[in-house]
Short mmCIF file of C-alpha atoms in Angstrom, two decimals:
data_model
loop_
_atom_site.label_atom_id
_atom_site.label_comp_id
_atom_site.label_asym_id
_atom_site.label_seq_id
_atom_site.Cartn_x
_atom_site.Cartn_y
_atom_site.Cartn_z
CA MET U 26 -13.92 4.36 -24.75
CA ASN U 27 -13.29 6.63 -27.70
CA PHE U 28 -13.97 10.31 -27.09
CA LYS U 29 -13.10 13.53 -28.87
CA ARG U 30 -10.12 15.51 -27.62
CA ILE U 31 -8.98 19.08 -28.28
CA ALA U 32 -6.37 17.67 -30.66
CA ASP U 33 -9.27 16.53 -32.86
CA ALA U 34 -10.72 20.04 -33.15
CA GLY U 35 -8.56 21.28 -36.03
CA ASP U 36 -7.72 24.94 -36.60
CA LEU U 37 -9.01 27.03 -33.69
CA LYS U 38 -7.58 30.42 -34.67
CA GLY U 39 -10.22 33.11 -34.29
CA LYS U 40 -12.77 30.72 -32.78
CA THR U 41 -14.45 30.97 -29.37
CA ALA U 42 -14.34 27.92 -27.14
CA LEU U 43 -17.00 27.55 -24.46
CA VAL U 44 -15.18 25.64 -21.73
CA ARG U 45 -17.05 24.00 -18.85
CA VAL U 46 -14.74 24.05 -15.82
CA ASP U 47 -15.23 23.14 -12.18
CA PHE U 48 -14.75 26.35 -10.21
CA ASN U 49 -16.97 25.28 -7.32
CA VAL U 50 -14.08 25.97 -4.97
CA PRO U 51 -14.02 26.48 -1.18
CA MET U 52 -14.30 30.15 -0.25
CA ASP U 53 -13.94 32.11 2.97
CA LYS U 54 -14.79 35.80 3.16
CA GLY U 55 -14.56 36.17 -0.59
CA LEU U 56 -11.20 34.43 -0.89
CA VAL U 57 -10.45 31.05 -2.45
CA THR U 58 -8.99 28.78 0.23
CA ASP U 59 -8.04 25.87 -2.05
CA ASP U 60 -7.15 26.56 -5.70
CA THR U 61 -6.73 22.91 -6.77
CA ARG U 62 -9.65 23.06 -9.19
CA LEU U 63 -8.47 26.36 -10.62
CA ARG U 64 -5.03 24.92 -11.30
CA SER U 65 -6.53 21.84 -12.97
CA ALA U 66 -8.14 24.08 -15.60
CA VAL U 67 -4.93 25.84 -16.64
CA GLU U 68 -3.68 23.26 -19.14
CA THR U 69 -6.92 23.27 -21.14
CA VAL U 70 -7.15 27.06 -21.18
CA GLN U 71 -3.52 27.47 -22.23
CA THR U 72 -3.85 24.78 -24.91
CA LEU U 73 -6.75 26.67 -26.48
CA ARG U 74 -5.04 30.04 -26.15
CA THR U 75 -1.86 28.88 -27.86
CA GLN U 76 -4.02 27.86 -30.82
CA GLY U 77 -5.45 31.36 -31.05
CA ALA U 78 -8.89 30.68 -29.59
CA LYS U 79 -10.85 32.94 -27.30
CA VAL U 80 -11.83 31.12 -24.11
CA ALA U 81 -15.20 31.68 -22.42
CA LEU U 82 -15.42 29.77 -19.14
CA LEU U 83 -18.68 28.28 -17.90
CA ALA U 84 -19.02 27.17 -14.28
CA HIS U 85 -21.39 26.90 -11.35
CA PHE U 86 -20.90 27.82 -7.71
CA GLY U 87 -23.07 26.52 -4.90
CA ARG U 88 -26.79 25.80 -5.24
CA PRO U 89 -28.63 29.04 -6.05
CA LYS U 90 -31.57 27.01 -7.46
CA GLY U 91 -32.18 29.18 -10.52
CA LYS U 92 -31.99 32.52 -8.74
CA ARG U 93 -29.34 35.22 -8.47
CA VAL U 94 -27.61 34.91 -5.11
CA ALA U 95 -24.92 37.53 -4.55
CA GLU U 96 -22.85 35.26 -2.33
CA MET U 97 -22.70 32.67 -5.12
CA SER U 98 -21.38 34.96 -7.82
CA LEU U 99 -18.27 33.82 -9.66
CA ALA U 100 -16.91 37.38 -9.75
CA PRO U 101 -14.29 36.83 -7.00
CA ILE U 102 -13.09 33.67 -8.72
CA ALA U 103 -12.15 35.53 -11.90
CA GLY U 104 -9.39 37.32 -10.03
CA ALA U 105 -8.25 34.14 -8.30
CA PHE U 106 -8.03 32.30 -11.61
CA ALA U 107 -6.15 35.20 -13.18
CA GLN U 108 -3.48 34.76 -10.51
CA VAL U 109 -3.24 31.04 -11.19
CA LEU U 110 -3.23 31.55 -14.95
CA ARG U 111 -0.82 34.48 -14.68
CA SER U 112 -2.87 36.34 -17.23
CA ASN U 113 -5.85 38.65 -17.36
CA VAL U 114 -9.28 37.07 -16.90
CA SER U 115 -12.28 39.31 -17.47
CA PHE U 116 -15.74 38.69 -16.04
CA VAL U 117 -19.28 39.27 -17.26
CA ALA U 118 -22.26 39.17 -14.91
CA ASP U 119 -24.37 36.68 -16.89
CA CYS U 120 -23.93 33.71 -19.21
CA VAL U 121 -26.48 34.74 -21.87
CA GLY U 122 -27.57 37.95 -23.53
CA ASP U 123 -26.32 40.58 -25.97
CA HIS U 124 -23.98 42.14 -23.40
CA VAL U 125 -22.31 38.75 -22.94
CA LYS U 126 -21.89 38.41 -26.71
CA ALA U 127 -20.41 41.90 -26.81
CA ALA U 128 -17.97 41.10 -24.00
CA ILE U 129 -16.76 38.00 -25.83
CA ALA U 130 -16.51 39.93 -29.11
CA ASP U 131 -14.30 42.51 -27.39
CA LEU U 132 -11.81 39.83 -26.34
CA ARG U 133 -8.54 39.69 -28.19
CA PRO U 134 -7.41 36.33 -29.63
CA ALA U 135 -6.31 34.11 -26.72
CA GLY U 136 -8.36 36.25 -24.34
CA VAL U 137 -10.11 34.63 -21.38
CA ILE U 138 -13.47 35.56 -19.86
CA LEU U 139 -15.40 33.95 -17.02
CA LEU U 140 -19.19 34.00 -17.38
CA GLU U 141 -21.48 34.27 -14.38
CA ASN U 142 -22.79 31.22 -12.48
CA THR U 143 -24.78 29.07 -14.91
CA ARG U 144 -27.05 27.94 -12.08
CA PHE U 145 -28.45 31.45 -11.74
CA HIS U 146 -30.73 30.25 -14.57
CA ALA U 147 -33.32 27.61 -13.68
CA GLY U 148 -32.94 26.06 -17.11
CA GLU U 149 -29.34 25.03 -16.40
CA GLU U 150 -30.12 22.12 -14.08
CA ALA U 151 -33.27 21.28 -16.05
CA GLY U 152 -31.23 20.79 -19.23
CA ASP U 153 -33.42 23.36 -20.98
CA MET U 154 -32.79 23.43 -24.73
CA ASP U 155 -33.75 27.10 -25.15
CA LEU U 156 -31.11 28.15 -22.60
CA ALA U 157 -28.65 25.78 -24.26
CA LYS U 158 -29.22 27.42 -27.64
CA GLU U 159 -28.65 30.87 -26.14
CA ILE U 160 -25.36 29.82 -24.56
CA ALA U 161 -24.28 27.86 -27.64
CA SER U 162 -24.71 31.00 -29.77
CA LEU U 163 -21.78 32.53 -27.86
CA GLY U 164 -19.18 30.11 -29.19
CA ASP U 165 -17.93 27.91 -32.00
CA LEU U 166 -17.01 24.80 -30.03
CA TYR U 167 -17.62 23.28 -26.61
CA VAL U 168 -14.98 21.80 -24.31
CA ASN U 169 -15.91 19.91 -21.15
CA ASP U 170 -13.16 19.88 -18.54
CA ALA U 171 -15.37 19.22 -15.50
CA PHE U 172 -15.58 15.47 -14.88
CA SER U 173 -16.91 16.23 -11.39
CA ALA U 174 -20.17 17.44 -12.96
CA ALA U 175 -20.32 14.86 -15.75
CA HIS U 176 -22.99 12.79 -13.98
CA ARG U 177 -25.52 15.59 -14.46
CA ARG U 178 -27.43 16.30 -17.67
CA HIS U 179 -27.28 20.05 -17.23
CA VAL U 180 -27.06 22.56 -20.05
CA SER U 181 -23.40 23.36 -19.43
CA THR U 182 -22.32 19.75 -18.77
CA ALA U 183 -24.08 17.84 -21.54
CA VAL U 184 -26.72 19.63 -23.63
CA LEU U 185 -24.26 22.07 -25.21
CA ALA U 186 -22.48 19.05 -26.69
CA GLU U 187 -25.60 18.39 -28.75
CA LEU U 188 -25.40 21.85 -30.34
CA LEU U 189 -21.67 22.46 -30.87
CA PRO U 190 -18.63 20.39 -31.83
CA ALA U 191 -17.69 18.92 -28.44
CA TYR U 192 -14.35 17.85 -26.99
CA ALA U 193 -12.83 16.71 -23.71
CA GLY U 194 -10.48 19.13 -22.00
CA CYS U 195 -7.03 18.10 -20.80
CA ALA U 196 -8.11 17.35 -17.20
CA MET U 197 -11.10 15.40 -18.51
CA GLU U 198 -8.77 13.45 -20.83
CA ARG U 199 -6.57 12.40 -17.93
CA GLU U 200 -9.58 11.34 -15.89
CA LEU U 201 -11.15 9.28 -18.68
CA ASP U 202 -7.87 7.65 -19.66
CA ALA U 203 -7.25 6.66 -16.02
CA LEU U 204 -10.76 5.27 -15.58
CA GLU U 205 -10.41 3.25 -18.75
CA LYS U 206 -7.25 1.67 -17.34
CA ALA U 207 -8.97 1.01 -14.01
CA LEU U 208 -12.25 -0.62 -15.03
CA GLY U 209 -12.98 -0.02 -18.71
CA ASN U 210 -10.17 -2.18 -20.06
CA PRO U 211 -7.96 -3.05 -17.06
CA GLU U 212 -5.01 -5.35 -16.80
CA LYS U 213 -6.08 -8.26 -14.61
CA PRO U 214 -6.21 -9.30 -11.83
CA VAL U 215 -8.19 -6.28 -10.60
CA LEU U 216 -8.51 -5.49 -6.89
CA ALA U 217 -11.09 -3.03 -5.60
CA VAL U 218 -10.84 -1.58 -2.10
CA VAL U 219 -14.07 -0.05 -0.81
CA GLY U 220 -14.36 1.45 2.66
CA GLY U 221 -16.38 4.05 4.45
CA ALA U 222 -19.16 4.12 6.96
CA LYS U 223 -22.29 2.67 5.39
CA VAL U 224 -23.23 -0.09 2.98
CA SER U 225 -26.51 1.74 2.27
CA SER U 226 -24.69 4.52 0.40
CA LYS U 227 -22.73 2.09 -1.78
CA ILE U 228 -25.08 -0.79 -2.58
CA ASP U 229 -25.08 -0.10 -6.34
CA LEU U 230 -21.31 0.33 -6.30
CA LEU U 231 -20.71 -3.00 -4.57
CA LYS U 232 -23.16 -4.89 -6.77
CA ASN U 233 -21.42 -3.55 -9.89
CA LEU U 234 -17.87 -4.08 -8.68
CA VAL U 235 -18.30 -7.75 -7.83
CA THR U 236 -19.21 -8.34 -11.49
CA GLN U 237 -16.15 -6.41 -12.72
CA VAL U 238 -13.19 -7.20 -10.44
CA ASP U 239 -11.35 -10.28 -9.27
CA MET U 240 -11.03 -9.29 -5.62
CA LEU U 241 -13.06 -6.88 -3.49
CA ALA U 242 -11.69 -5.78 -0.11
CA ILE U 243 -14.28 -4.18 2.17
CA GLY U 244 -13.25 -2.02 5.11
CA GLY U 245 -14.48 0.64 7.49
CA GLY U 246 -17.95 0.58 9.00
CA MET U 247 -19.17 -1.23 5.88
CA ALA U 248 -17.14 -4.28 6.83
CA ASN U 249 -18.98 -4.47 10.14
CA THR U 250 -22.27 -4.98 8.31
CA PHE U 251 -20.78 -7.86 6.31
CA LEU U 252 -19.22 -9.41 9.41
CA ALA U 253 -22.54 -9.20 11.25
CA ALA U 254 -24.27 -10.80 8.25
CA ARG U 255 -21.84 -13.71 8.64
CA GLY U 256 -22.90 -14.07 12.26
CA ARG U 257 -20.01 -12.24 13.92
CA SER U 258 -20.58 -10.01 16.94
CA VAL U 259 -19.59 -6.39 16.29
CA GLY U 260 -20.40 -4.99 19.75
CA LYS U 261 -21.58 -1.38 19.64
CA SER U 262 -19.81 -0.68 16.32
CA LEU U 263 -21.38 1.28 13.51
CA CYS U 264 -23.33 -1.43 11.70
CA GLU U 265 -26.43 -1.58 9.49
CA HIS U 266 -27.93 -4.78 10.83
CA ASP U 267 -31.03 -4.27 8.67
CA LEU U 268 -28.86 -4.72 5.56
CA ALA U 269 -27.67 -8.22 6.44
CA ASP U 270 -29.70 -9.71 3.58
CA THR U 271 -28.22 -7.15 1.18
CA ALA U 272 -24.71 -8.03 2.30
CA ARG U 273 -25.41 -11.72 1.77
CA GLU U 274 -26.89 -10.96 -1.67
CA ILE U 275 -23.72 -9.08 -2.65
CA GLU U 276 -21.62 -12.05 -1.51
CA THR U 277 -23.80 -14.38 -3.60
CA ILE U 278 -23.34 -12.20 -6.70
CA ALA U 279 -19.60 -12.14 -6.01
CA ASN U 280 -19.47 -15.94 -5.85
CA GLN U 281 -21.41 -16.23 -9.10
CA ASN U 282 -18.86 -13.94 -10.77
CA ARG U 283 -15.80 -15.55 -9.17
CA CYS U 284 -14.96 -12.40 -7.26
CA GLU U 285 -13.23 -13.03 -3.94
CA ILE U 286 -14.48 -10.85 -1.09
CA LEU U 287 -11.84 -9.89 1.47
CA LEU U 288 -13.10 -8.90 4.90
CA PRO U 289 -11.04 -8.05 8.02
CA VAL U 290 -9.50 -11.04 9.76
CA ASP U 291 -8.49 -9.08 12.87
CA LEU U 292 -9.77 -5.84 14.37
CA VAL U 293 -8.77 -2.84 16.43
CA VAL U 294 -11.44 -2.07 19.02
CA ALA U 295 -12.04 0.61 21.66
CA ARG U 296 -14.73 1.67 24.08
CA ASP U 297 -14.77 5.30 22.93
CA PHE U 298 -14.84 6.96 19.52
CA ALA U 299 -12.02 9.39 20.24
CA ALA U 300 -8.45 10.03 19.21
CA ASN U 301 -5.96 7.95 21.20
CA ALA U 302 -8.73 6.13 23.06
CA PRO U 303 -7.51 3.00 24.87
CA HIS U 304 -7.68 0.18 22.33
CA ARG U 305 -6.66 -3.37 21.61
CA THR U 306 -6.29 -5.72 18.65
CA CYS U 307 -8.48 -8.81 18.67
CA GLY U 308 -9.87 -11.65 16.59
CA LEU U 309 -13.28 -11.69 14.91
CA ASP U 310 -14.92 -13.56 17.81
CA GLU U 311 -13.43 -11.42 20.57
CA VAL U 312 -15.32 -8.12 20.26
CA ALA U 313 -17.02 -7.33 23.57
CA ASP U 314 -20.52 -5.89 23.71
CA HIS U 315 -19.24 -2.55 24.99
CA GLU U 316 -16.54 -2.20 22.32
CA MET U 317 -16.60 -0.72 18.84
CA ILE U 318 -14.48 -1.62 15.82
CA LEU U 319 -12.48 1.42 14.72
CA ASP U 320 -9.82 -0.06 12.43
CA ALA U 321 -8.57 -3.20 10.75
CA GLY U 322 -5.74 -5.10 12.41
CA PRO U 323 -2.22 -5.93 11.16
CA GLN U 324 -3.17 -9.38 9.82
CA THR U 325 -5.84 -7.75 7.67
CA VAL U 326 -3.32 -5.25 6.33
CA ALA U 327 -0.93 -8.09 5.55
CA ALA U 328 -3.68 -9.93 3.64
CA LEU U 329 -4.50 -6.76 1.72
CA ARG U 330 -0.85 -6.23 0.86
CA ALA U 331 -0.71 -9.80 -0.47
CA ALA U 332 -3.76 -9.07 -2.63
CA MET U 333 -2.06 -5.93 -3.95
CA ASP U 334 1.07 -7.92 -4.73
CA SER U 335 -0.97 -10.29 -6.90
CA ALA U 336 -3.03 -7.54 -8.58
CA LYS U 337 -2.17 -5.55 -11.70
CA THR U 338 -4.90 -2.95 -11.23
CA LEU U 339 -6.31 -1.31 -8.08
CA VAL U 340 -9.44 0.81 -7.72
CA TRP U 341 -9.83 2.41 -4.28
CA ASN U 342 -12.73 4.25 -2.68
CA GLY U 343 -13.03 4.89 1.06
CA PRO U 344 -10.86 4.42 4.17
CA LEU U 345 -10.40 1.18 6.09
CA GLY U 346 -11.11 2.67 9.52
CA ALA U 347 -11.72 5.88 11.44
CA PHE U 348 -8.68 7.44 9.78
CA GLU U 349 -9.46 10.91 11.12
CA LEU U 350 -8.53 9.66 14.61
CA THR U 351 -5.09 8.43 15.61
CA PRO U 352 -4.17 5.61 15.91
CA PHE U 353 -7.19 4.31 14.00
CA ASP U 354 -5.64 5.57 10.77
CA THR U 355 -3.01 2.82 10.91
CA ALA U 356 -4.56 0.31 8.49
CA THR U 357 -5.55 2.95 5.94
CA VAL U 358 -2.09 4.54 5.97
CA ALA U 359 -0.25 1.22 5.78
CA ALA U 360 -2.39 -0.08 2.90
CA ALA U 361 -2.15 3.24 1.04
CA LYS U 362 1.63 3.26 1.33
CA ALA U 363 1.82 -0.32 0.07
CA ALA U 364 -0.34 0.51 -2.96
CA ALA U 365 1.61 3.69 -3.66
CA ALA U 366 4.94 1.87 -3.54
CA ARG U 367 3.79 -0.70 -6.09
CA ALA U 368 2.31 2.00 -8.33
CA LYS U 369 5.51 4.06 -8.16
CA ALA U 370 7.51 0.97 -9.09
CA GLY U 371 5.32 0.45 -12.14
CA LYS U 372 3.88 -2.83 -10.85
CA LEU U 373 0.32 -1.61 -10.25
CA VAL U 374 -2.14 0.77 -11.92
CA ALA U 375 -3.64 2.41 -8.83
CA VAL U 376 -6.66 4.67 -9.31
CA ALA U 377 -8.51 6.21 -6.36
CA GLY U 378 -11.34 8.67 -5.89
CA GLY U 379 -14.01 10.07 -3.59
CA GLY U 380 -13.77 12.79 -0.96
CA ASP U 381 -12.75 10.68 2.04
CA THR U 382 -10.37 8.70 -0.16
CA VAL U 383 -8.50 11.78 -1.34
CA ALA U 384 -8.26 13.04 2.25
CA ALA U 385 -7.00 9.63 3.43
CA LEU U 386 -4.33 9.41 0.71
CA ASN U 387 -3.20 12.96 1.43
CA HIS U 388 -3.10 12.07 5.13
CA ALA U 389 -0.87 9.11 4.28
CA GLY U 390 1.29 11.38 2.10
CA VAL U 391 1.02 9.12 -0.96
CA ALA U 392 -1.56 10.73 -3.26
CA ASP U 393 1.13 11.82 -5.73
CA ASP U 394 2.44 8.27 -6.04
CA PHE U 395 -0.88 6.77 -7.15
CA THR U 396 -1.37 6.41 -10.89
CA PHE U 397 -4.37 8.75 -10.69
CA VAL U 398 -6.44 10.29 -7.91
CA SER U 399 -9.84 11.65 -8.88
CA THR U 400 -11.33 14.54 -6.93
CA ALA U 401 -14.69 14.18 -8.69
CA GLY U 402 -16.72 12.72 -5.82
CA GLY U 403 -20.21 11.89 -7.05
CA ALA U 404 -19.21 11.41 -10.69
CA PHE U 405 -16.42 9.01 -9.69
CA LEU U 406 -18.84 6.97 -7.56
CA GLU U 407 -21.45 6.80 -10.33
CA TRP U 408 -18.75 5.65 -12.73
CA MET U 409 -17.79 2.90 -10.25
CA GLU U 410 -21.47 1.98 -10.04
CA GLY U 411 -21.52 1.44 -13.79
CA LYS U 412 -24.06 4.19 -14.38
CA PRO U 413 -24.07 6.29 -17.56
CA LEU U 414 -22.54 9.75 -17.22
CA PRO U 415 -24.37 12.17 -19.54
CA GLY U 416 -21.43 14.57 -19.75
CA ILE U 417 -19.14 11.77 -20.90
CA ASP U 418 -21.59 10.11 -23.26
CA ALA U 419 -21.92 13.45 -25.06
CA LEU U 420 -18.19 13.42 -25.87
CA LYS U 421 -18.03 9.98 -27.39
CA ALA U 422 -16.55 9.85 -30.87
#
């Protein structure tokens, strides 16, 4: 996919860049508790500043639903970002209006200002063109650095790109380049690993992936639904028995597209869903009625490692078991370490994303060894589902 980058913007000296960032960060008592998203914005802001541009940051926080909510103001985040940026960041209590224009005009070249929560205006989430024109009048160019919000056609994530020269920020660049390597134009064979609790939340994802990849490994509670659809007993495990037909349909589509589906071949079961609960490893036909499947067994991990060894590209979303509970994190950790080792050795392009996935890879201590780990959540999933992302489409060259 060809998209416009900041390097394509030409001379920026004296211009004002409206930069959409993701500052929807975790807060506790007015303090930022995780500054990962703030740090991810630094490269874009510094790139623009070094070229002499003023930087006006657009962001949302929470879900104020078009109303001013004091607890959802971005004011405290201006100070937190200033610390991360190691430079002054001013703040203005709106994102439209003459006083906002005046505040931006007062900035020195390379100055940075954070505008108030765009979602305080109802028109933001509605993609209202009048609001978009008001915001667009504040700047000379638009930079989107918030992939996490790219699946929404909001004013600040997509509509502004229709009114101003539009470019991808540095974090957005990295995300899009990684996704292109993973599914857009991947080196084959491609292996997808999809885990998590429910098939119902990932039907579109699975139906798309089996038309795109060579192998699809399914784990977690989702695998139970597929095993049950094949006639296996899953005891009292989490299982969507009503989706048996859907599971069989996905397998049919996979067969039609020559995609091999990999399901667990052995299981770790327990009576109780609790850390360190008494457990045992068993075959597919050995799950008792009073037991639940909480992890994949060692033979399954070995099969997954073999698939990784034969793959050139890996896309991963979701854990293989109840990784929050020891020892039912074993399969997820072992598989993650195997993927990370191959990626670090340059033998595998390994791209992962989704909230539980990021937590699982951090838990395994291997997130930094993957080729790319996306923290975008919903946008990453919609990309895996093959759905259009308005914020990305608006940046296409």
